[in-house]
N, C-alpha and C. Protein backbone atom coordinates (compact mmCIF):
# COMPACT_ATOMS: atom_id res chain seq x y z
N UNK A 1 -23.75 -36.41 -128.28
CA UNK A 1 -22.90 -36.39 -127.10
C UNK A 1 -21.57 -35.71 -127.39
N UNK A 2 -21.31 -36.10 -128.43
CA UNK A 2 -19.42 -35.36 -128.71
C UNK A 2 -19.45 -33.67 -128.74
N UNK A 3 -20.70 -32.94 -129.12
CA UNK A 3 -20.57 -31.37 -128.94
C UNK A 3 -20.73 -31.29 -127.50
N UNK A 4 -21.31 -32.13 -126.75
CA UNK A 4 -21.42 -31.98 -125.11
C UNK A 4 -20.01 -31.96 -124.32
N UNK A 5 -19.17 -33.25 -124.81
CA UNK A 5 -17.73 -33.48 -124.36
C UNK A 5 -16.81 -32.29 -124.89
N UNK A 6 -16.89 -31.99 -126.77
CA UNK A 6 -16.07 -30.90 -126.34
C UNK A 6 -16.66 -29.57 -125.84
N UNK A 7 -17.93 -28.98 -125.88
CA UNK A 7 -17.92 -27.78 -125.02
C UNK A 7 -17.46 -27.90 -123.62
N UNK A 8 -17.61 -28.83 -123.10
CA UNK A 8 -16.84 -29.42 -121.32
C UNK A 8 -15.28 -29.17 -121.72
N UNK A 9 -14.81 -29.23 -122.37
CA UNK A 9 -13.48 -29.33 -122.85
C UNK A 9 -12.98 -28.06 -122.88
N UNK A 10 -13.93 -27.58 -124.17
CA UNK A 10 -13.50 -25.85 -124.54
C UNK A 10 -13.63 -24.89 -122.97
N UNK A 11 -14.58 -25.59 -122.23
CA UNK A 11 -15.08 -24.50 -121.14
C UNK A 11 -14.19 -24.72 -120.07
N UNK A 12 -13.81 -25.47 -119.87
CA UNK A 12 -12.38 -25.97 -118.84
C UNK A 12 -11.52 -25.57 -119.19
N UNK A 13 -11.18 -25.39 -120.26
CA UNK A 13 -9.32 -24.51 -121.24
C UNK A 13 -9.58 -23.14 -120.82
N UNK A 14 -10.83 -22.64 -121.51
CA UNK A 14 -10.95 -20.98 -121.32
C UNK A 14 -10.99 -20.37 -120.02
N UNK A 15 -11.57 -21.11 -119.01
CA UNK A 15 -11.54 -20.72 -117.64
C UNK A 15 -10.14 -20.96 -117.28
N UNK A 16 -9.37 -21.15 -117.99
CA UNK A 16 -8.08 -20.94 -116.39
C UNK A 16 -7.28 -20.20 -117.81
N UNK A 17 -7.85 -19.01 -118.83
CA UNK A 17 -7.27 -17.99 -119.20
C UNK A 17 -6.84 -16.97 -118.55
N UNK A 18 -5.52 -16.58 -118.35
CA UNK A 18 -5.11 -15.44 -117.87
C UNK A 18 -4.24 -15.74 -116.84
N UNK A 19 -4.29 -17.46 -116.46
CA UNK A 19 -3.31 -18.52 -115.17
C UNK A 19 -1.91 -17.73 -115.73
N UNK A 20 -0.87 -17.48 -114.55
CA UNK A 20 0.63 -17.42 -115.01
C UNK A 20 1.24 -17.99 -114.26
N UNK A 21 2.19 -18.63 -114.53
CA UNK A 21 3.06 -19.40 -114.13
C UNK A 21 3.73 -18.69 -113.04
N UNK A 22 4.27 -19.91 -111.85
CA UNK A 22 4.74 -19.29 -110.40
C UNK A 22 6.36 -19.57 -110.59
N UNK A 23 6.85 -18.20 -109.79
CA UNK A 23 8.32 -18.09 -109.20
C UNK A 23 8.92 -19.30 -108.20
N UNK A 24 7.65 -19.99 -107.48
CA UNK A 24 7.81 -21.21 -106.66
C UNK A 24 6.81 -22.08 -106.60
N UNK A 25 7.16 -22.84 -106.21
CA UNK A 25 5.15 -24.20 -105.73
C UNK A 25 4.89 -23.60 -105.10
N UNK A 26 4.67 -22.47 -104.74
CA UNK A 26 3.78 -21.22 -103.66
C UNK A 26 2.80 -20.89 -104.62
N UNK A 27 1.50 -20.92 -104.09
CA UNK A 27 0.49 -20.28 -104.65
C UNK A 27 -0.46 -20.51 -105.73
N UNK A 28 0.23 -21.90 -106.45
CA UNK A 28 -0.37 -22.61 -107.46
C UNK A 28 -1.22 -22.40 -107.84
N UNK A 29 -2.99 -22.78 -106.79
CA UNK A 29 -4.14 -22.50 -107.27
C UNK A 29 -4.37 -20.86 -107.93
N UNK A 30 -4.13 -20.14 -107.54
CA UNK A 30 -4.24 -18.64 -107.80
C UNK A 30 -2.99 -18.35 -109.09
N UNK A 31 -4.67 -17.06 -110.19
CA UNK A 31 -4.11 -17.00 -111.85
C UNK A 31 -2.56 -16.51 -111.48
N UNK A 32 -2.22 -15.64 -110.52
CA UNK A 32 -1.65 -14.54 -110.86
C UNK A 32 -0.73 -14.24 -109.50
N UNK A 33 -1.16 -15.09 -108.24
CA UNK A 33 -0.22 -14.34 -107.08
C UNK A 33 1.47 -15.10 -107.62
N UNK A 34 2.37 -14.77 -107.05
CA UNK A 34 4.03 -15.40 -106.97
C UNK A 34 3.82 -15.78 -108.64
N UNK A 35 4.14 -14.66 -109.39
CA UNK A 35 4.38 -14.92 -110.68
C UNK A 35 5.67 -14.65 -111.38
N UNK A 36 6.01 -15.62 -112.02
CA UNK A 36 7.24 -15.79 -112.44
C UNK A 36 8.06 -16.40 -113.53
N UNK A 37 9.27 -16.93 -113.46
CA UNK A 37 9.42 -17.76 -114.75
C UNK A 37 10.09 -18.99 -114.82
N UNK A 38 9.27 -19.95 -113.62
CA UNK A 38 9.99 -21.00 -113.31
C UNK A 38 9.05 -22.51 -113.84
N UNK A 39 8.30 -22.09 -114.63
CA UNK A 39 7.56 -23.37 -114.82
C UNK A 39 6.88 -24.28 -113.57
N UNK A 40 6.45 -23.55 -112.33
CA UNK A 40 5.82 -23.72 -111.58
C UNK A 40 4.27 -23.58 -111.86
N UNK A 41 3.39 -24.70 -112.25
CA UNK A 41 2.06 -24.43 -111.90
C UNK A 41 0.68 -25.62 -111.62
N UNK A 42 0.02 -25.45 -111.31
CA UNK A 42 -1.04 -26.27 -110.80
C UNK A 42 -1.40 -27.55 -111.47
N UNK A 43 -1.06 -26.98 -113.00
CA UNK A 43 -1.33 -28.20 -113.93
C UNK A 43 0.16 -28.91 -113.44
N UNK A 44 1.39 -28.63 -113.41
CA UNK A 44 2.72 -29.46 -113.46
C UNK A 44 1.97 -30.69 -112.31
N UNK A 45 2.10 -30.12 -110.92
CA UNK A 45 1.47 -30.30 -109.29
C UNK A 45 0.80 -31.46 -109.73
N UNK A 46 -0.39 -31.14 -110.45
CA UNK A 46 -1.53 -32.29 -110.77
C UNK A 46 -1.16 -33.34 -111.63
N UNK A 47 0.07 -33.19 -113.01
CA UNK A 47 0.55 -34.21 -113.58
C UNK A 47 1.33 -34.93 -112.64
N UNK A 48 2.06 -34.25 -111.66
CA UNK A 48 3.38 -35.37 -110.98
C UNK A 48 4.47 -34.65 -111.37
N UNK A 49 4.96 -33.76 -112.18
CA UNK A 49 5.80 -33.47 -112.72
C UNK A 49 6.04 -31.75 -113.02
N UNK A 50 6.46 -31.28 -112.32
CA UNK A 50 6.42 -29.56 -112.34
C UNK A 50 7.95 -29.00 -112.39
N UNK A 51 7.79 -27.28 -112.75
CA UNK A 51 9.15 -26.89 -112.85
C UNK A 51 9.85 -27.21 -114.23
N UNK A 52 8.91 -27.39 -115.23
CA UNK A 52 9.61 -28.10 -116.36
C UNK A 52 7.91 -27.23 -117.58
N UNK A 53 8.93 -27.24 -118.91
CA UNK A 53 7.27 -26.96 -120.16
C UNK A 53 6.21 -27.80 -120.28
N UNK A 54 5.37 -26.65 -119.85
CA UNK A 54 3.98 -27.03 -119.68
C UNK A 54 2.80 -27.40 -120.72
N UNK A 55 2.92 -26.66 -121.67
CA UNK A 55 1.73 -26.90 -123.19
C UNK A 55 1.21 -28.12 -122.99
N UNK A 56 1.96 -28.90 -123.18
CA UNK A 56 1.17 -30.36 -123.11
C UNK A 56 0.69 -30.76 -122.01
N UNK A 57 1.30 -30.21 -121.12
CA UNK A 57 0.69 -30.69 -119.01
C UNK A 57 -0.76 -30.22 -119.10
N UNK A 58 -0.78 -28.94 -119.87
CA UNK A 58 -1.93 -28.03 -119.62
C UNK A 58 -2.77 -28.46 -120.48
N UNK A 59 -2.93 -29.32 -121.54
CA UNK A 59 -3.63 -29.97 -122.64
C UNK A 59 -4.33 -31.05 -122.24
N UNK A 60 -3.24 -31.97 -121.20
CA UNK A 60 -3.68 -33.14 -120.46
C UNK A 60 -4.39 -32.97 -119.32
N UNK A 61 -4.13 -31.95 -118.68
CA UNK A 61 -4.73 -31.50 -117.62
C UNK A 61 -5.92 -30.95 -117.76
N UNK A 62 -6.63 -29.90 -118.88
CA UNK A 62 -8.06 -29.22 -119.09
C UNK A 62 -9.11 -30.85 -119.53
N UNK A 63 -8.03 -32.35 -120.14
CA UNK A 63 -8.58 -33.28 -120.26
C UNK A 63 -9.10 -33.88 -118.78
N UNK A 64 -8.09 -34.09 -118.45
CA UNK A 64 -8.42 -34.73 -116.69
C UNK A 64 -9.31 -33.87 -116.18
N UNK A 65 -9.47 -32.23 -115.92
CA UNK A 65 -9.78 -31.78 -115.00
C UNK A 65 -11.89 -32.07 -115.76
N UNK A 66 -12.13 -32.22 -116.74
CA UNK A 66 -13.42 -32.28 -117.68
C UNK A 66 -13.66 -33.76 -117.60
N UNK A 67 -13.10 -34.89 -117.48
CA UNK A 67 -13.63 -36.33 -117.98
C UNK A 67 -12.66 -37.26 -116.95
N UNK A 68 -11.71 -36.53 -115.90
CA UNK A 68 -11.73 -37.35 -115.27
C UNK A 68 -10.66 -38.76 -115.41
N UNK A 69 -10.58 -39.76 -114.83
CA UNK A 69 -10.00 -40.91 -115.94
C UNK A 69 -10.17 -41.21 -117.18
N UNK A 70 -11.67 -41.34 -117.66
CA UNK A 70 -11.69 -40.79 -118.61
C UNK A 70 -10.97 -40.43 -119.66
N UNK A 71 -10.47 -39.42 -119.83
CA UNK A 71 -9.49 -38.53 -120.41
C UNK A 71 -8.64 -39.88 -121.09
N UNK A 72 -7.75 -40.30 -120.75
CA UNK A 72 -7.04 -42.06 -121.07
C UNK A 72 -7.47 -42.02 -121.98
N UNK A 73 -9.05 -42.34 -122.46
CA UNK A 73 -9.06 -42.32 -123.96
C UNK A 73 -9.18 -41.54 -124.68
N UNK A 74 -8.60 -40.24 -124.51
CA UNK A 74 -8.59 -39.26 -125.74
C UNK A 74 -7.10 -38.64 -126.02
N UNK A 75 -6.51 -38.76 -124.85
CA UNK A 75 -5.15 -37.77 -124.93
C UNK A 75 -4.67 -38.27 -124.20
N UNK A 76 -3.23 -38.87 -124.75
CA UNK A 76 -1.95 -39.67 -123.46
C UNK A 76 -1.16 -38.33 -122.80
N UNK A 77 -0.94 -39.02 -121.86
CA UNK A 77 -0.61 -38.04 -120.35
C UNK A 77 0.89 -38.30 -120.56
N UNK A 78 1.51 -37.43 -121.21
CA UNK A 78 2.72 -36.71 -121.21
C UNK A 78 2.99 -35.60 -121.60
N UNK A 79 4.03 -35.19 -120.82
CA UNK A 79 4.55 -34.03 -121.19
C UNK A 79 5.44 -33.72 -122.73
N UNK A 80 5.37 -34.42 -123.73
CA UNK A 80 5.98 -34.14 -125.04
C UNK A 80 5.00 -33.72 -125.72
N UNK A 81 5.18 -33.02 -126.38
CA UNK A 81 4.32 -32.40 -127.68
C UNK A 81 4.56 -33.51 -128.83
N UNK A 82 5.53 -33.78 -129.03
CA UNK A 82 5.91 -34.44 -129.82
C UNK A 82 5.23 -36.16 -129.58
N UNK A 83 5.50 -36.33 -129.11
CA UNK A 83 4.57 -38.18 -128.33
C UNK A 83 3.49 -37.99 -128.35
N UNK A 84 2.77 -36.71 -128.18
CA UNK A 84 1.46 -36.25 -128.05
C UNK A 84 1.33 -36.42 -129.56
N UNK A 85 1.45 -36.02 -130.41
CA UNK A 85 1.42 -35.63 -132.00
C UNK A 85 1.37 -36.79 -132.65
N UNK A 86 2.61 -37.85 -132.10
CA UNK A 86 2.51 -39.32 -132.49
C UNK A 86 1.67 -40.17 -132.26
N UNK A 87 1.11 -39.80 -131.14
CA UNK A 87 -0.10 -40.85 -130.64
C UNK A 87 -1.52 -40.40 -131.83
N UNK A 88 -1.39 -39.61 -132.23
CA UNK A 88 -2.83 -38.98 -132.86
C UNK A 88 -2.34 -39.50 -134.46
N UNK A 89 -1.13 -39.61 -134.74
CA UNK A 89 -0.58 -40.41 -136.07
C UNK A 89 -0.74 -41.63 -136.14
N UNK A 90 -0.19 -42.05 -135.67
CA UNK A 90 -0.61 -43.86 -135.19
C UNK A 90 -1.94 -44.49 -134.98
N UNK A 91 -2.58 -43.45 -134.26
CA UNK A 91 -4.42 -43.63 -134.40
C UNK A 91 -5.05 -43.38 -135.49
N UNK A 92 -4.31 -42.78 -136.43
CA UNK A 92 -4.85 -42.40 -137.55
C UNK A 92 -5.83 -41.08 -137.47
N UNK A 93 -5.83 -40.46 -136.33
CA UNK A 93 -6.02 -39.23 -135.87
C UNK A 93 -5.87 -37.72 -135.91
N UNK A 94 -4.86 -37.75 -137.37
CA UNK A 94 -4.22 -36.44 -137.33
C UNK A 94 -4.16 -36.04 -138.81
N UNK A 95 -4.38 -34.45 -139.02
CA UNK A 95 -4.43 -34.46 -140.42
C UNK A 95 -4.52 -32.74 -140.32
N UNK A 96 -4.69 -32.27 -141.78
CA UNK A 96 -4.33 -30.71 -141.47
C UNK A 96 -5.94 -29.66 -141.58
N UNK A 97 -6.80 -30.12 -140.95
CA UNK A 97 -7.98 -29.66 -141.08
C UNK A 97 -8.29 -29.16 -139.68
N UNK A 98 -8.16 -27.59 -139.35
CA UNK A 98 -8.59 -27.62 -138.16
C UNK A 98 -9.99 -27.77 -137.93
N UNK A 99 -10.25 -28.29 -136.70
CA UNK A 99 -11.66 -28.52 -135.82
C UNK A 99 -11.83 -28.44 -134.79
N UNK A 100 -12.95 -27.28 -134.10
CA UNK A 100 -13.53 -27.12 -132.76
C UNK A 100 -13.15 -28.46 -131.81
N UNK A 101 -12.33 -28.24 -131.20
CA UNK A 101 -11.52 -29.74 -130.20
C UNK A 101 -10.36 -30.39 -130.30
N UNK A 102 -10.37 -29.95 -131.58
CA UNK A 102 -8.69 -30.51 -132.24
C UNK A 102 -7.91 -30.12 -130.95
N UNK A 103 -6.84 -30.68 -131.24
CA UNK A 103 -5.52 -30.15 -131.22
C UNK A 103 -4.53 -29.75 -131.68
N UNK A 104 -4.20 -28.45 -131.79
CA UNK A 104 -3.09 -28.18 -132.69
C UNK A 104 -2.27 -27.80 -132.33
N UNK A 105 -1.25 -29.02 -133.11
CA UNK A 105 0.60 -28.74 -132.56
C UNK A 105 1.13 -27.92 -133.91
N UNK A 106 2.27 -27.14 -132.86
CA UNK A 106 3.42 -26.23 -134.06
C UNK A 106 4.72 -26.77 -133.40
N UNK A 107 5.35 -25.85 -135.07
CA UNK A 107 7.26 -26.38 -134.83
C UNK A 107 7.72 -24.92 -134.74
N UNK A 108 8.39 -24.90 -133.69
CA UNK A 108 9.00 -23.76 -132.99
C UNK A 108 10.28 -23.78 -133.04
N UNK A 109 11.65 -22.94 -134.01
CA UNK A 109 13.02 -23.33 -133.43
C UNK A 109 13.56 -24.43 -134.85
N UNK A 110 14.48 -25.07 -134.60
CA UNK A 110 15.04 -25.72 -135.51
C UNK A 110 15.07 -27.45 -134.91
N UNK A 111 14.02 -27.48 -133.69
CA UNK A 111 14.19 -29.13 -133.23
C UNK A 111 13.24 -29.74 -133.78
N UNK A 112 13.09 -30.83 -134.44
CA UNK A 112 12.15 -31.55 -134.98
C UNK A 112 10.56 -31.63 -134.50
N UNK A 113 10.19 -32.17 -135.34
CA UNK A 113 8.81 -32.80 -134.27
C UNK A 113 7.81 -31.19 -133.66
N UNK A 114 7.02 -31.62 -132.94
CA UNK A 114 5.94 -30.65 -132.67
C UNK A 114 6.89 -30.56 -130.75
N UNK A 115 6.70 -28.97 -130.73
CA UNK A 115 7.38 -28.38 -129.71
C UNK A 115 6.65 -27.31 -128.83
N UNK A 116 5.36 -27.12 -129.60
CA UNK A 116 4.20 -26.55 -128.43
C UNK A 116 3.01 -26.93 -129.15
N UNK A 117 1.87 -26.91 -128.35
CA UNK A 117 0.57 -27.65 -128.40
C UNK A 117 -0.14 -26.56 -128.14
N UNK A 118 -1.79 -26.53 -128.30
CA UNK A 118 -2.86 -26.17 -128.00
C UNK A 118 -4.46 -26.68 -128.54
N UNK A 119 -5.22 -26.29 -127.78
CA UNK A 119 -6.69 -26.51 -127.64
C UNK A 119 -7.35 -25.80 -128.81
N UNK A 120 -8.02 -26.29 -130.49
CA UNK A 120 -8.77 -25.05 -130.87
C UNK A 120 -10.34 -24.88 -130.29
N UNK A 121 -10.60 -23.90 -130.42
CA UNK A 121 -12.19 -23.38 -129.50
C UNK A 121 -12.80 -22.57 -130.70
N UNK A 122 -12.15 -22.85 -131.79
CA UNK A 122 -13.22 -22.18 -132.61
C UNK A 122 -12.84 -22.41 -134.16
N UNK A 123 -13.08 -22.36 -135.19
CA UNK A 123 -12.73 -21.97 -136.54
C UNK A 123 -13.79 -21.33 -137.30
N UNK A 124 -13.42 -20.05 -137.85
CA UNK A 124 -13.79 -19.47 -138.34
C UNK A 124 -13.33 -18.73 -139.97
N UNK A 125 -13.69 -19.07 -140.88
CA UNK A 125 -13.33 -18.60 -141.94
C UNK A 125 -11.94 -19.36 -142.32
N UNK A 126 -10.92 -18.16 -142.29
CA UNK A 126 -9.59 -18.51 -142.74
C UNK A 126 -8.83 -18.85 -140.98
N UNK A 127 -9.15 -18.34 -140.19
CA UNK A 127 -9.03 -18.12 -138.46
C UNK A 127 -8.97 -19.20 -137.80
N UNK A 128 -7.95 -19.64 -137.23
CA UNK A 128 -8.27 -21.12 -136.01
C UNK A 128 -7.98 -20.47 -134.56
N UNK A 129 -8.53 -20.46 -133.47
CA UNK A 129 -8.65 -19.74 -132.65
C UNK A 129 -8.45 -21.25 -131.44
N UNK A 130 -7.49 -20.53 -130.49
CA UNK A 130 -6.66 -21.74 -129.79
C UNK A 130 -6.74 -21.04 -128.45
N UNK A 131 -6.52 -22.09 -127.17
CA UNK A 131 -6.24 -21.45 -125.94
C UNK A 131 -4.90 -22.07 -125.68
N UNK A 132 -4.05 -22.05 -125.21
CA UNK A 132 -3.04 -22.53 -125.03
C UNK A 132 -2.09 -22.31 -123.63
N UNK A 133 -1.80 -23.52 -123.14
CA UNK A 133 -0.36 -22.94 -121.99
C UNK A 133 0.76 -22.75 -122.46
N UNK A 134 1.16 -21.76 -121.14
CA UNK A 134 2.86 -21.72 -121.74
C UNK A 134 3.67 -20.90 -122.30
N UNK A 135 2.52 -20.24 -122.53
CA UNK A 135 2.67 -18.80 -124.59
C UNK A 135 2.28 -17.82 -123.52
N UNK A 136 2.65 -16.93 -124.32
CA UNK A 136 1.74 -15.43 -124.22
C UNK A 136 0.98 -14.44 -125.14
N UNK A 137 0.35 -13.54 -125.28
CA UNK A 137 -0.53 -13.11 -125.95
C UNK A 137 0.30 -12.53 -127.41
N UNK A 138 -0.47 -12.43 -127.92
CA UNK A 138 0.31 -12.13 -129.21
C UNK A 138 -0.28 -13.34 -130.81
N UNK A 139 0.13 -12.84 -131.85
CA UNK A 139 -0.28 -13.88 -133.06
C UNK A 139 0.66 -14.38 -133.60
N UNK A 140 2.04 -14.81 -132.75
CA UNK A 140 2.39 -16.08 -133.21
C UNK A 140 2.96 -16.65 -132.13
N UNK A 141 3.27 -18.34 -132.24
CA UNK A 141 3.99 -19.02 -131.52
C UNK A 141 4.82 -18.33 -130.54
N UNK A 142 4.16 -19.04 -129.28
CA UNK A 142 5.58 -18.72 -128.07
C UNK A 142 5.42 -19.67 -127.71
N UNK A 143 6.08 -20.57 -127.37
CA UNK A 143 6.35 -22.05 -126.69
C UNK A 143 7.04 -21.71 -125.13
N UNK A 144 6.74 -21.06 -124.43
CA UNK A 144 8.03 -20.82 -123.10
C UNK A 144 7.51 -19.69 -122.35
N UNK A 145 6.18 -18.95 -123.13
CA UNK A 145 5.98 -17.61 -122.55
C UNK A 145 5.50 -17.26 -121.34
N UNK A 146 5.16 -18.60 -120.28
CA UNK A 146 4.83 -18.26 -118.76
C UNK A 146 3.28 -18.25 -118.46
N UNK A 147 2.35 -18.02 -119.32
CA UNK A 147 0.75 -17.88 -119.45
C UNK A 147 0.07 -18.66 -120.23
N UNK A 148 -1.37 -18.38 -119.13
CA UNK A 148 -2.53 -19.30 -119.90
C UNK A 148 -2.70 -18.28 -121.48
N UNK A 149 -3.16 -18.39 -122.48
CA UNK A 149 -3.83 -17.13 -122.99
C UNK A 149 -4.51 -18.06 -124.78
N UNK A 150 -5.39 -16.83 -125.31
CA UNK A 150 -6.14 -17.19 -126.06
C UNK A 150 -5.47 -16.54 -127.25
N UNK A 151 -5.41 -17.58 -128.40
CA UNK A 151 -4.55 -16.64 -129.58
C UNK A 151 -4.90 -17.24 -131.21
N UNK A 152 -4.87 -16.64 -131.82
CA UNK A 152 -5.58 -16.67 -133.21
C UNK A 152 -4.72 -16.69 -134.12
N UNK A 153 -4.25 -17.82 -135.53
CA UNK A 153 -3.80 -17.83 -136.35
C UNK A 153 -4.51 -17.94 -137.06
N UNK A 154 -3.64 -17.53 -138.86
CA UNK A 154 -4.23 -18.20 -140.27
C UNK A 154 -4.27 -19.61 -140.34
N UNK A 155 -5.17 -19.94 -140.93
CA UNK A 155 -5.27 -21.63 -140.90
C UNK A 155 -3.81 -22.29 -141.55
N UNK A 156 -3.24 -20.95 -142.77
CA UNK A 156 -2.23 -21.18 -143.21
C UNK A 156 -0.80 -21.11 -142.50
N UNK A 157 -0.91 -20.29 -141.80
CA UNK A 157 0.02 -20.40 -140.35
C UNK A 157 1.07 -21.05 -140.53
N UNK A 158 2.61 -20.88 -140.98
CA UNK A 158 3.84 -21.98 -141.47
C UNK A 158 4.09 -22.56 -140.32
N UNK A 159 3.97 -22.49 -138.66
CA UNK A 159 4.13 -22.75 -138.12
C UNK A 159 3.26 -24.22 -137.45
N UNK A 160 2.34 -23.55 -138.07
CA UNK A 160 1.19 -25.07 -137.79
C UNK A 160 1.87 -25.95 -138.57
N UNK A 161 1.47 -27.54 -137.31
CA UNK A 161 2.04 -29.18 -138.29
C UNK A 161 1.14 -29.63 -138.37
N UNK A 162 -0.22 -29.17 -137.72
CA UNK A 162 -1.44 -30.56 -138.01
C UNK A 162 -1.93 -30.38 -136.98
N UNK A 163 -3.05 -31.08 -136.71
CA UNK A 163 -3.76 -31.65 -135.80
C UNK A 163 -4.04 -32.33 -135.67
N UNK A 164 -4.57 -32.65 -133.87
CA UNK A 164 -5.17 -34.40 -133.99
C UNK A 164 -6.23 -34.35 -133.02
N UNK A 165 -7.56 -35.48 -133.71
CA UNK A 165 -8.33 -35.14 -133.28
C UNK A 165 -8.81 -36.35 -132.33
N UNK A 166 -9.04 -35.86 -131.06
CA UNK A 166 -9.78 -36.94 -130.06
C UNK A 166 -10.76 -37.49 -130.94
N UNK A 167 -10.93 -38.74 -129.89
CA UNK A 167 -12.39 -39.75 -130.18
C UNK A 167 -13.23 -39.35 -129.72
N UNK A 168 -13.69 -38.31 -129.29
CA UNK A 168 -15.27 -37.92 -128.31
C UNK A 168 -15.96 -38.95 -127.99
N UNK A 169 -15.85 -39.72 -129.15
CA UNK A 169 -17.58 -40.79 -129.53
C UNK A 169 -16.97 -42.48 -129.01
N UNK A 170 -15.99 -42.15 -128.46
CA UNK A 170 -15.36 -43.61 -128.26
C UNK A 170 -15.79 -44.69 -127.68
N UNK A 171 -16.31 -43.65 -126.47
CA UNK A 171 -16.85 -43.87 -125.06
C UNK A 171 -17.24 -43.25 -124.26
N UNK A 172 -18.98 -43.68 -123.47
CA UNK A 172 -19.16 -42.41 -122.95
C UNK A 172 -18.20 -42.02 -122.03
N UNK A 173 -18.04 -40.85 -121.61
CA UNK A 173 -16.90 -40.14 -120.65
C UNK A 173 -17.65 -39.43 -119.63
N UNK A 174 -17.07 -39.34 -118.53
CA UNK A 174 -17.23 -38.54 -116.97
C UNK A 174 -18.36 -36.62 -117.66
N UNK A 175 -19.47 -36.80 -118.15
CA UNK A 175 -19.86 -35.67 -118.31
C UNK A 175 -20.25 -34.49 -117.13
């Protein structure tokens, strides 16, 4: 069952690749119309909370939009990267091995703690391959960059803090 939950997972992140963030709450559903740089987007709308950084909205949200309530038991519904990171510490959940479902948070800047998030969808070799909100295209960290998009680091990556890995197997979930 757990390769079933995360391909539902991986396939819900990758489909809303290429989403950009809106100039207003105009237009939400749609990747690309009223695009802009206001932290306006569909995932904010659907948390309760929009107009503000998204990475983690969009982490919680590819959870909700795949399992539903559900979701509750794999990934707490906030907007911190950082609370996000803690909850997977405290579960005993987190460690530096990436894995197909993980989550992997980085430190961006000189503020503590984990400051953007993403989904991995793949590992390969030395390669961890992530979808992420928020960023934009490119091979390293953007925490702020306005877009959905798909992006590839070294596993060694100084910017990577870890990952944490859902329970898949916890309970069955909304398949």
């Amino acid at each position: 069952m757990m390769k079933m939950y995360k391909s539902k997972l991986i396939k819900t992140a990758l489909n809303e690749e290429g989403y950009l963030e809106k100039a207003s709450p105009s237009f939400l559903n749609s990747k690309t119309k009223n695009a802009g740089y206001n932290n306006y987007t569909k995932y904010g709308r659907d948390y309760g909370w929009n107009g503000v950084y998204w990475c983690c909205i969009f982490v919680w949200w590819c959870f909700w939009k795949a399992f539903g309530n559900s979701s509750n038991e794999l990934v707490l519904k906030t907007a911190s990267c950082e609370i996000m990171r803690q909850h997977f510490v405290k579960k005993g959940k987190y460690g530096s091995k990436p894995k197909k479902g993980a989550l992997i948070f980085f430190k961006v800047g000189t503020k503590p703690g984990a400051n953007h998030i993403g989904l991995v969808y793949k590992v390969s070799g030395s390669t961890v391959y992530t979808i992420e909100g928020n960023t934009s295209a490119g091979n390293t960290v953007v925490d702020n960059g306005g877009g959905v998009a798909r992006k590839s680091y070294s596993i060694g990556y100084s910017n990577i803090l870890g990952y944490g890995y859902p329970d898949y197997d916890s309970k069955p979930l909304t398949a």
